Amino acid sequence: MTQTITKTATDPAGFRTPSLFYDAAREGMRDLLAQPQVWRGERRGILLPAFIGWSANEGSGVFDPVTELGLDPSFYDLTEDLAVDLPALAARLDERRYDVVVVIHYFGRTERAIGRIRELTDRHGALLLEDLAHAWFTHALGGPAGRTGEVALYSLHKMLPMPGARGGMVTYRNPARITGQRETAPAFARHLLDHDAVGIARRRQQNFRVLTALLHGLPERGHTFELMWPDLHDDDAPQTLPVRILGAGRKNRDHVYAAMNRDGFGMVSLYHTLIEHLRDHPSMADLARHIINFPVHQDVTPADYPALVESFRRALGSLPEPVRADAVPHLTAPR
C-alpha cells in the first residue's frame, strides 16, 4: 500500500473551531441556549457561578439570556478570590441533572481548575460553557482558557475598539454543537485580524505587573485596600486589575471611584451589583461592594501609573469615615 502526504492541509475538519459573530456576546449565548439539542429534558437546568453582575443600563449579559429563555438556573459557590469552589460545584452536580455549566474567567484570569471542571461536566453529561467576556487576550496566549469547554463566549468590544462599541463571538470547540444557530454580525470577524492579539496581551501583562508593584509598596495596603490577585500567571492577560477597598464597603469603594474619575482616571467597578437571585450568597454580595478595577488596557503605558497611584492615595486619604484594618479579612493569594 502506498502512503501519500499532501503538499498542504486538505482536511476541513482538522482542528476546526468555528466562530459565530453577533452584536453582543449575550446574543450569541441566547442563540446557543435556544437550541433544543442542548437540553435533555423539559427542566432545562443551567448551573452558574454565584457572582453575576447586573446594572440598570445594561442588565446582565450572562443572566439575561437565562431569564429570557425561561431556563431553570442554580448557582455554585466561589472562593473569596473568585475561583471555582470545586467541592461545591461537584456537590451541585450530584444533586440533580444540569445540561449546561457556565464558568467565568473573571477579569481575564484563567480559572485554574478548568480541566478538572471539564472532567466533572463530562461525567455528568453537561455542556461546559466558558465565559471569556474579559479574556480574549488570555485565550490568545495559548493557555487552557477557551480551549477546555465545548463552547466559549467572547465580548470583543470590551477588549478592542470595535465599531459602535459592539461585538460578540461564540467559538465552538465542539462543532457538533452548531445545530441551527445564526450569527447576526459576521463583518466583525475582520476586526480581530486588524490587531496584534499577543502584543496586546503582553502590554496588558506589563501594565498589570507595573501597577501591582506600585500598589504593593503603598503603606495603605492592608489597611485601606488589598490586592485581590498579587500575582499574574504567564498565560493570563488581565482585563483590569481588581483591588478590594476595605472598611465600610460600597460607600468607601464608590468614594474612591468618584474621586479618581474626577481626576481623569478611568476606574470601573465591575460586578458592583449582583443579580437578585444571589441573595443567598452574602459573601459574594459583600465582595461585590468592595471591588474596584484599575485600567491595564493596551492604550495605557507604564509611565502613566505613578500619577494614577497618587490619585488613588488621595482618594483613600479622603475616605468619608475611618477604615479599620480588621474590618474585612485579607484575601488569600491565587492558587
mmCIF file of C-alpha atoms in Angstrom:
data_model
loop_
_atom_site.group_PDB
_atom_site.id
_atom_site.type_symbol
_atom_site.label_atom_id
_atom_site.label_comp_id
_atom_site.label_asym_id
_atom_site.label_seq_id
_atom_site.Cartn_x
_atom_site.Cartn_y
_atom_site.Cartn_z
ATOM 1 C CA MET A 1 0.000 0.000 0.000
ATOM 2 C CA THR A 2 1.374 3.387 -0.990
ATOM 3 C CA GLN A 3 1.321 6.124 1.629
ATOM 4 C CA THR A 4 0.818 9.691 0.432
ATOM 5 C CA ILE A 5 1.224 13.029 2.152
ATOM 6 C CA THR A 6 -0.423 16.009 0.523
ATOM 7 C CA LYS A 7 1.545 19.203 -0.081
ATOM 8 C CA THR A 8 -0.863 21.259 2.024
ATOM 9 C CA ALA A 9 -3.555 20.528 4.585
ATOM 10 C CA THR A 10 -6.811 19.495 2.912
ATOM 11 C CA ASP A 11 -8.943 18.156 5.786
ATOM 12 C CA PRO A 12 -11.598 20.810 6.560
ATOM 13 C CA ALA A 13 -12.438 19.107 9.850
ATOM 14 C CA GLY A 14 -8.916 19.194 11.264
ATOM 15 C CA PHE A 15 -8.647 21.472 14.320
ATOM 16 C CA ARG A 16 -11.867 23.171 13.257
ATOM 17 C CA THR A 17 -13.285 25.589 15.837
ATOM 18 C CA PRO A 18 -15.897 27.691 14.026
ATOM 19 C CA SER A 19 -16.831 31.092 15.429
ATOM 20 C CA LEU A 20 -20.127 32.936 15.038
ATOM 21 C CA PHE A 21 -20.304 36.723 15.418
ATOM 22 C CA TYR A 22 -23.044 38.836 16.978
ATOM 23 C CA ASP A 23 -23.691 42.388 18.114
ATOM 24 C CA ALA A 24 -23.068 41.201 21.678
ATOM 25 C CA ALA A 25 -21.911 38.060 23.445
ATOM 26 C CA ARG A 26 -25.262 37.749 25.235
ATOM 27 C CA GLU A 27 -26.970 37.459 21.845
ATOM 28 C CA GLY A 28 -24.669 34.582 20.934
ATOM 29 C CA MET A 29 -25.261 32.919 24.284
ATOM 30 C CA ARG A 30 -29.002 33.161 23.764
ATOM 31 C CA ASP A 31 -28.651 31.692 20.265
ATOM 32 C CA LEU A 32 -26.830 28.679 21.708
ATOM 33 C CA LEU A 33 -29.194 28.121 24.632
ATOM 34 C CA ALA A 34 -32.252 28.426 22.379
ATOM 35 C CA GLN A 35 -31.244 25.263 20.518
ATOM 36 C CA PRO A 36 -33.411 22.272 21.578
ATOM 37 C CA GLN A 37 -30.449 19.910 21.172
ATOM 38 C CA VAL A 38 -28.722 21.491 24.172
ATOM 39 C CA TRP A 39 -31.355 20.153 26.551
ATOM 40 C CA ARG A 40 -32.020 16.562 27.564
ATOM 41 C CA GLY A 41 -35.397 17.189 29.165
ATOM 42 C CA GLU A 42 -38.055 19.774 29.883
ATOM 43 C CA ARG A 43 -36.463 21.167 33.028
ATOM 44 C CA ARG A 44 -33.529 22.808 31.161
ATOM 45 C CA GLY A 45 -31.264 23.191 34.167
ATOM 46 C CA ILE A 46 -28.276 25.530 33.918
ATOM 47 C CA LEU A 47 -25.639 25.903 36.648
ATOM 48 C CA LEU A 48 -23.841 29.254 37.001
ATOM 49 C CA PRO A 49 -21.281 30.826 39.356
ATOM 50 C CA ALA A 50 -22.627 32.823 42.314
ATOM 51 C CA PHE A 51 -21.021 36.069 41.150
ATOM 52 C CA ILE A 52 -23.031 37.555 38.282
ATOM 53 C CA GLY A 53 -23.480 41.275 37.877
ATOM 54 C CA TRP A 54 -26.375 43.484 36.880
ATOM 55 C CA SER A 55 -26.685 47.169 36.029
ATOM 56 C CA ALA A 56 -29.635 49.429 35.321
ATOM 57 C CA ASN A 57 -28.173 50.430 31.950
ATOM 58 C CA GLU A 58 -27.045 47.057 30.624
ATOM 59 C CA GLY A 59 -28.932 44.425 32.600
ATOM 60 C CA SER A 60 -26.904 41.219 32.930
ATOM 61 C CA GLY A 61 -25.018 39.887 29.942
ATOM 62 C CA VAL A 62 -24.735 36.436 31.493
ATOM 63 C CA PHE A 63 -28.122 36.106 33.141
ATOM 64 C CA ASP A 64 -30.496 37.926 30.773
ATOM 65 C CA PRO A 65 -30.438 35.073 28.203
ATOM 66 C CA VAL A 66 -31.267 32.641 31.011
ATOM 67 C CA THR A 67 -34.362 34.578 32.070
ATOM 68 C CA GLU A 68 -35.426 35.408 28.505
ATOM 69 C CA LEU A 69 -35.472 31.709 27.604
ATOM 70 C CA GLY A 70 -37.193 30.655 30.832
ATOM 71 C CA LEU A 71 -34.378 28.336 31.883
ATOM 72 C CA ASP A 72 -34.047 26.790 35.352
ATOM 73 C CA PRO A 73 -30.928 28.323 36.965
ATOM 74 C CA SER A 74 -28.959 27.284 40.030
ATOM 75 C CA PHE A 75 -25.661 28.592 41.373
ATOM 76 C CA TYR A 76 -22.420 27.167 42.739
ATOM 77 C CA ASP A 77 -20.107 28.866 45.216
ATOM 78 C CA LEU A 78 -16.773 30.550 44.535
ATOM 79 C CA THR A 79 -13.830 31.176 46.817
ATOM 80 C CA GLU A 80 -13.048 34.699 48.027
ATOM 81 C CA ASP A 81 -10.656 35.253 45.090
ATOM 82 C CA LEU A 82 -13.360 34.271 42.557
ATOM 83 C CA ALA A 83 -12.031 30.784 41.831
ATOM 84 C CA VAL A 84 -14.463 27.905 41.439
ATOM 85 C CA ASP A 85 -15.091 26.042 44.692
ATOM 86 C CA LEU A 86 -14.657 22.556 43.244
ATOM 87 C CA PRO A 87 -16.286 20.617 46.113
ATOM 88 C CA ALA A 88 -19.276 22.968 45.949
ATOM 89 C CA LEU A 89 -19.568 22.525 42.190
ATOM 90 C CA ALA A 90 -19.295 18.745 42.474
ATOM 91 C CA ALA A 91 -21.987 18.700 45.154
ATOM 92 C CA ARG A 92 -24.358 20.725 42.994
ATOM 93 C CA LEU A 93 -23.832 18.392 40.043
ATOM 94 C CA ASP A 94 -24.554 15.411 42.276
ATOM 95 C CA GLU A 95 -27.844 16.943 43.459
ATOM 96 C CA ARG A 96 -29.660 16.888 40.132
ATOM 97 C CA ARG A 97 -29.146 16.972 36.394
ATOM 98 C CA TYR A 98 -27.837 20.112 34.724
ATOM 99 C CA ASP A 99 -27.472 20.300 30.965
ATOM 100 C CA VAL A 100 -25.194 23.373 30.931
ATOM 101 C CA VAL A 101 -22.488 24.538 33.347
ATOM 102 C CA VAL A 102 -21.110 28.072 32.978
ATOM 103 C CA VAL A 103 -17.600 29.034 34.130
ATOM 104 C CA ILE A 104 -16.488 32.677 34.064
ATOM 105 C CA HIS A 105 -12.836 33.653 33.706
ATOM 106 C CA TYR A 106 -13.177 36.766 35.876
ATOM 107 C CA PHE A 107 -11.319 39.925 34.834
ATOM 108 C CA GLY A 108 -9.302 37.893 32.308
ATOM 109 C CA ARG A 109 -7.764 35.478 34.825
ATOM 110 C CA THR A 110 -7.860 31.816 33.833
ATOM 111 C CA GLU A 111 -9.923 29.598 36.088
ATOM 112 C CA ARG A 112 -7.054 27.333 37.129
ATOM 113 C CA ALA A 113 -9.283 24.291 37.758
ATOM 114 C CA ILE A 114 -10.893 24.401 34.317
ATOM 115 C CA GLY A 115 -9.507 20.980 33.368
ATOM 116 C CA ARG A 116 -10.974 19.310 36.444
ATOM 117 C CA ILE A 117 -14.251 21.140 35.848
ATOM 118 C CA ARG A 118 -14.408 19.642 32.347
ATOM 119 C CA GLU A 119 -13.923 16.191 33.870
ATOM 120 C CA LEU A 120 -16.899 16.851 36.160
ATOM 121 C CA THR A 121 -19.166 18.117 33.388
ATOM 122 C CA ASP A 122 -18.276 15.193 31.142
ATOM 123 C CA ARG A 123 -19.032 12.768 33.970
ATOM 124 C CA HIS A 124 -22.479 14.325 34.371
ATOM 125 C CA GLY A 125 -23.186 14.753 30.661
ATOM 126 C CA ALA A 126 -23.322 18.565 30.827
ATOM 127 C CA LEU A 127 -22.106 21.085 28.290
ATOM 128 C CA LEU A 128 -19.259 23.231 29.673
ATOM 129 C CA LEU A 129 -19.738 26.829 28.531
ATOM 130 C CA GLU A 130 -16.761 29.132 29.140
ATOM 131 C CA ASP A 131 -17.491 32.843 29.541
ATOM 132 C CA LEU A 132 -14.419 34.730 28.341
ATOM 133 C CA ALA A 133 -16.064 38.147 28.055
ATOM 134 C CA HIS A 134 -12.932 39.559 29.730
ATOM 135 C CA ALA A 135 -10.441 37.023 28.399
ATOM 136 C CA TRP A 136 -9.995 37.210 24.627
ATOM 137 C CA PHE A 137 -6.311 38.067 25.037
ATOM 138 C CA THR A 138 -5.866 35.394 27.687
ATOM 139 C CA HIS A 139 -7.133 32.902 25.140
ATOM 140 C CA ALA A 140 -4.712 34.332 22.555
ATOM 141 C CA LEU A 141 -1.754 33.442 24.794
ATOM 142 C CA GLY A 142 -2.456 29.750 24.283
ATOM 143 C CA GLY A 143 -3.424 28.540 27.758
ATOM 144 C CA PRO A 144 -6.455 26.434 28.714
ATOM 145 C CA ALA A 145 -8.917 29.360 28.823
ATOM 146 C CA GLY A 146 -11.262 28.983 25.866
ATOM 147 C CA ARG A 147 -9.744 25.625 24.947
ATOM 148 C CA THR A 148 -11.367 23.396 27.545
ATOM 149 C CA GLY A 149 -15.125 23.815 27.291
ATOM 150 C CA GLU A 150 -17.220 22.839 24.306
ATOM 151 C CA VAL A 151 -18.262 26.450 23.691
ATOM 152 C CA ALA A 152 -16.599 29.792 24.538
ATOM 153 C CA LEU A 153 -18.140 33.286 24.660
ATOM 154 C CA TYR A 154 -16.185 36.489 23.982
ATOM 155 C CA SER A 155 -17.219 40.127 24.367
ATOM 156 C CA LEU A 156 -14.983 41.753 21.772
ATOM 157 C CA HIS A 157 -15.946 45.365 22.418
ATOM 158 C CA LYS A 158 -14.639 45.031 25.988
ATOM 159 C CA MET A 159 -11.218 44.099 24.605
ATOM 160 C CA LEU A 160 -10.838 46.045 21.351
ATOM 161 C CA PRO A 161 -12.010 49.397 19.930
ATOM 162 C CA MET A 162 -14.801 47.752 17.948
ATOM 163 C CA PRO A 163 -17.093 49.776 15.644
ATOM 164 C CA GLY A 164 -20.012 51.174 17.590
ATOM 165 C CA ALA A 165 -18.641 49.591 20.796
ATOM 166 C CA ARG A 166 -20.302 46.342 19.769
ATOM 167 C CA GLY A 167 -19.188 42.829 19.025
ATOM 168 C CA GLY A 168 -19.577 39.355 20.459
ATOM 169 C CA MET A 169 -18.188 35.998 19.376
ATOM 170 C CA VAL A 170 -19.097 32.413 20.187
ATOM 171 C CA THR A 171 -16.450 29.810 19.384
ATOM 172 C CA TYR A 172 -17.435 26.156 19.128
ATOM 173 C CA ARG A 173 -14.642 23.866 20.240
ATOM 174 C CA ASN A 174 -17.131 21.102 19.503
ATOM 175 C CA PRO A 175 -18.595 21.970 16.067
ATOM 176 C CA ALA A 176 -21.328 19.374 16.589
ATOM 177 C CA ARG A 177 -22.909 21.884 18.973
ATOM 178 C CA ILE A 178 -23.862 24.072 15.998
ATOM 179 C CA THR A 179 -27.382 22.862 15.246
ATOM 180 C CA GLY A 180 -29.166 25.844 13.747
ATOM 181 C CA GLN A 181 -27.518 28.938 15.237
ATOM 182 C CA ARG A 182 -27.416 32.037 13.052
ATOM 183 C CA GLU A 183 -24.825 34.763 13.540
ATOM 184 C CA THR A 184 -26.045 38.347 13.144
ATOM 185 C CA ALA A 185 -22.817 40.339 12.667
ATOM 186 C CA PRO A 186 -20.294 38.350 10.562
ATOM 187 C CA ALA A 187 -18.479 41.543 9.499
ATOM 188 C CA PHE A 188 -16.990 41.840 12.990
ATOM 189 C CA ALA A 189 -14.693 38.898 12.230
ATOM 190 C CA ARG A 190 -12.236 41.017 10.270
ATOM 191 C CA HIS A 191 -11.553 43.329 13.216
ATOM 192 C CA LEU A 192 -9.870 40.510 15.125
ATOM 193 C CA LEU A 193 -7.283 40.276 12.338
ATOM 194 C CA ASP A 194 -6.611 44.019 12.468
ATOM 195 C CA HIS A 195 -4.870 43.748 15.853
ATOM 196 C CA ASP A 196 -1.814 42.023 17.284
ATOM 197 C CA ALA A 197 -3.545 39.949 19.962
ATOM 198 C CA VAL A 198 -0.361 38.592 21.540
ATOM 199 C CA GLY A 199 1.270 42.031 21.543
ATOM 200 C CA ILE A 200 -1.765 43.490 23.310
ATOM 201 C CA ALA A 201 -1.755 40.624 25.801
ATOM 202 C CA ARG A 202 1.901 41.300 26.640
ATOM 203 C CA ARG A 203 1.215 45.022 27.134
ATOM 204 C CA ARG A 204 -1.642 44.216 29.496
ATOM 205 C CA GLN A 205 0.585 41.853 31.451
ATOM 206 C CA GLN A 206 3.300 44.508 31.689
ATOM 207 C CA ASN A 207 0.814 47.118 32.867
ATOM 208 C CA PHE A 208 -0.618 44.754 35.472
ATOM 209 C CA ARG A 209 2.804 43.943 36.900
ATOM 210 C CA VAL A 210 3.999 47.549 36.959
ATOM 211 C CA LEU A 211 0.824 48.739 38.655
ATOM 212 C CA THR A 212 0.817 45.811 41.098
ATOM 213 C CA ALA A 213 4.375 46.653 42.164
ATOM 214 C CA LEU A 214 3.409 50.294 42.796
ATOM 215 C CA LEU A 215 0.307 49.359 44.770
ATOM 216 C CA HIS A 216 2.125 46.666 46.722
ATOM 217 C CA GLY A 217 4.574 49.233 48.076
ATOM 218 C CA LEU A 218 1.944 51.631 49.405
ATOM 219 C CA PRO A 219 1.690 51.896 53.204
ATOM 220 C CA GLU A 220 -2.103 51.877 52.888
ATOM 221 C CA ARG A 221 -2.088 48.275 51.633
ATOM 222 C CA GLY A 222 -3.628 46.006 54.236
ATOM 223 C CA HIS A 223 -5.315 48.945 55.982
ATOM 224 C CA THR A 224 -7.482 50.644 53.380
ATOM 225 C CA PHE A 225 -7.121 48.317 50.411
ATOM 226 C CA GLU A 226 -5.955 44.844 49.453
ATOM 227 C CA LEU A 227 -4.786 43.385 46.162
ATOM 228 C CA MET A 228 -7.118 40.604 45.075
ATOM 229 C CA TRP A 229 -4.543 38.920 42.858
ATOM 230 C CA PRO A 230 -0.972 39.808 43.870
ATOM 231 C CA ASP A 231 0.450 37.534 41.161
ATOM 232 C CA LEU A 232 -0.170 37.065 37.453
ATOM 233 C CA HIS A 233 0.215 33.794 35.590
ATOM 234 C CA ASP A 234 2.145 33.861 32.323
ATOM 235 C CA ASP A 235 -0.898 32.655 30.387
ATOM 236 C CA ASP A 236 -3.220 35.378 31.719
ATOM 237 C CA ALA A 237 -3.824 38.721 30.019
ATOM 238 C CA PRO A 238 -5.860 40.791 32.503
ATOM 239 C CA GLN A 239 -8.882 42.815 31.530
ATOM 240 C CA THR A 240 -8.432 45.029 34.603
ATOM 241 C CA LEU A 241 -6.572 44.916 37.916
ATOM 242 C CA PRO A 242 -9.066 44.290 40.744
ATOM 243 C CA VAL A 243 -8.490 45.763 44.202
ATOM 244 C CA ARG A 244 -10.629 45.378 47.274
ATOM 245 C CA ILE A 245 -11.334 48.571 49.226
ATOM 246 C CA LEU A 246 -11.528 47.686 52.914
ATOM 247 C CA GLY A 247 -13.875 49.074 55.512
ATOM 248 C CA ALA A 248 -17.444 50.182 55.047
ATOM 249 C CA GLY A 249 -17.936 48.564 51.686
ATOM 250 C CA ARG A 250 -19.744 50.284 48.857
ATOM 251 C CA LYS A 251 -19.616 53.736 50.459
ATOM 252 C CA ASN A 252 -15.819 53.708 50.525
ATOM 253 C CA ARG A 253 -15.436 51.966 47.142
ATOM 254 C CA ASP A 254 -17.772 54.443 45.460
ATOM 255 C CA HIS A 255 -15.898 57.364 47.016
ATOM 256 C CA VAL A 256 -12.606 56.137 45.541
ATOM 257 C CA TYR A 257 -14.290 55.507 42.189
ATOM 258 C CA ALA A 258 -15.773 59.015 42.010
ATOM 259 C CA ALA A 259 -12.636 60.798 43.224
ATOM 260 C CA MET A 260 -10.315 59.067 40.749
ATOM 261 C CA ASN A 261 -12.634 59.543 37.794
ATOM 262 C CA ARG A 262 -12.804 63.253 38.640
ATOM 263 C CA ASP A 263 -9.010 63.221 38.366
ATOM 264 C CA GLY A 264 -9.314 61.782 34.864
ATOM 265 C CA PHE A 265 -8.513 58.140 35.598
ATOM 266 C CA GLY A 266 -10.923 55.642 34.080
ATOM 267 C CA MET A 267 -11.739 53.446 37.055
ATOM 268 C CA VAL A 268 -14.611 50.986 36.906
ATOM 269 C CA SER A 269 -16.482 48.859 39.426
ATOM 270 C CA LEU A 270 -17.343 45.665 37.600
ATOM 271 C CA TYR A 271 -19.973 43.376 39.126
ATOM 272 C CA HIS A 272 -20.840 46.231 41.509
ATOM 273 C CA THR A 273 -24.365 44.862 41.956
ATOM 274 C CA LEU A 274 -25.235 41.181 41.808
ATOM 275 C CA ILE A 275 -28.440 39.764 40.355
ATOM 276 C CA GLU A 276 -31.223 39.371 42.893
ATOM 277 C CA HIS A 277 -31.091 35.565 42.624
ATOM 278 C CA LEU A 278 -27.839 35.637 44.633
ATOM 279 C CA ARG A 279 -29.338 36.858 47.905
ATOM 280 C CA ASP A 280 -28.426 33.513 49.446
ATOM 281 C CA HIS A 281 -24.716 34.167 48.794
ATOM 282 C CA PRO A 282 -23.923 37.085 51.170
ATOM 283 C CA SER A 283 -20.141 36.674 50.944
ATOM 284 C CA MET A 284 -20.280 37.253 47.193
ATOM 285 C CA ALA A 285 -22.556 40.270 47.627
ATOM 286 C CA ASP A 286 -20.088 41.673 50.164
ATOM 287 C CA LEU A 287 -17.206 41.172 47.737
ATOM 288 C CA ALA A 288 -19.133 42.997 45.012
ATOM 289 C CA ARG A 289 -19.488 46.020 47.302
ATOM 290 C CA HIS A 290 -15.720 46.318 47.767
ATOM 291 C CA ILE A 291 -14.105 45.698 44.368
ATOM 292 C CA ILE A 292 -12.747 48.488 42.198
ATOM 293 C CA ASN A 293 -10.915 47.866 38.914
ATOM 294 C CA PHE A 294 -7.827 49.693 37.654
ATOM 295 C CA PRO A 295 -7.253 50.071 33.879
ATOM 296 C CA VAL A 296 -4.470 47.964 32.345
ATOM 297 C CA HIS A 297 -5.631 48.042 28.726
ATOM 298 C CA GLN A 298 -3.307 48.490 25.777
ATOM 299 C CA ASP A 299 -3.757 52.275 25.498
ATOM 300 C CA VAL A 300 -2.027 52.708 28.881
ATOM 301 C CA THR A 301 1.751 52.759 29.281
ATOM 302 C CA PRO A 302 3.685 52.030 32.477
ATOM 303 C CA ALA A 303 4.687 55.697 32.651
ATOM 304 C CA ASP A 304 1.034 56.622 33.200
ATOM 305 C CA TYR A 305 0.773 54.818 36.525
ATOM 306 C CA PRO A 306 2.611 56.978 39.070
ATOM 307 C CA ALA A 307 0.037 59.758 38.628
ATOM 308 C CA LEU A 308 -2.810 57.256 38.865
ATOM 309 C CA VAL A 309 -1.405 55.806 42.088
ATOM 310 C CA GLU A 310 -1.092 59.287 43.582
ATOM 311 C CA SER A 311 -4.740 59.910 42.749
ATOM 312 C CA PHE A 312 -5.600 56.613 44.442
ATOM 313 C CA ARG A 313 -3.726 57.625 47.601
ATOM 314 C CA ARG A 314 -5.515 60.971 47.704
ATOM 315 C CA ALA A 315 -8.863 59.206 47.361
ATOM 316 C CA LEU A 316 -8.005 56.799 50.162
ATOM 317 C CA GLY A 317 -6.866 59.680 52.356
ATOM 318 C CA SER A 318 -10.192 61.439 51.925
ATOM 319 C CA LEU A 319 -12.443 58.498 52.713
ATOM 320 C CA PRO A 320 -15.591 59.684 54.454
ATOM 321 C CA GLU A 321 -15.035 57.565 57.556
ATOM 322 C CA PRO A 322 -12.133 55.723 59.225
ATOM 323 C CA VAL A 323 -11.277 52.289 57.934
ATOM 324 C CA ARG A 324 -10.422 49.532 60.392
ATOM 325 C CA ALA A 325 -7.722 47.120 59.272
ATOM 326 C CA ASP A 326 -9.675 44.181 60.695
ATOM 327 C CA ALA A 327 -12.985 45.140 59.104
ATOM 328 C CA VAL A 328 -12.583 42.679 56.235
ATOM 329 C CA PRO A 329 -10.407 39.555 56.272
ATOM 330 C CA HIS A 330 -7.481 39.612 53.850
ATOM 331 C CA LEU A 331 -7.862 37.705 50.649
ATOM 332 C CA THR A 332 -5.688 34.711 50.010
ATOM 333 C CA ALA A 333 -3.230 34.645 47.132
ATOM 334 C CA PRO A 334 -4.447 32.945 43.957
ATOM 335 C CA ARG A 335 -3.830 29.252 43.629
#
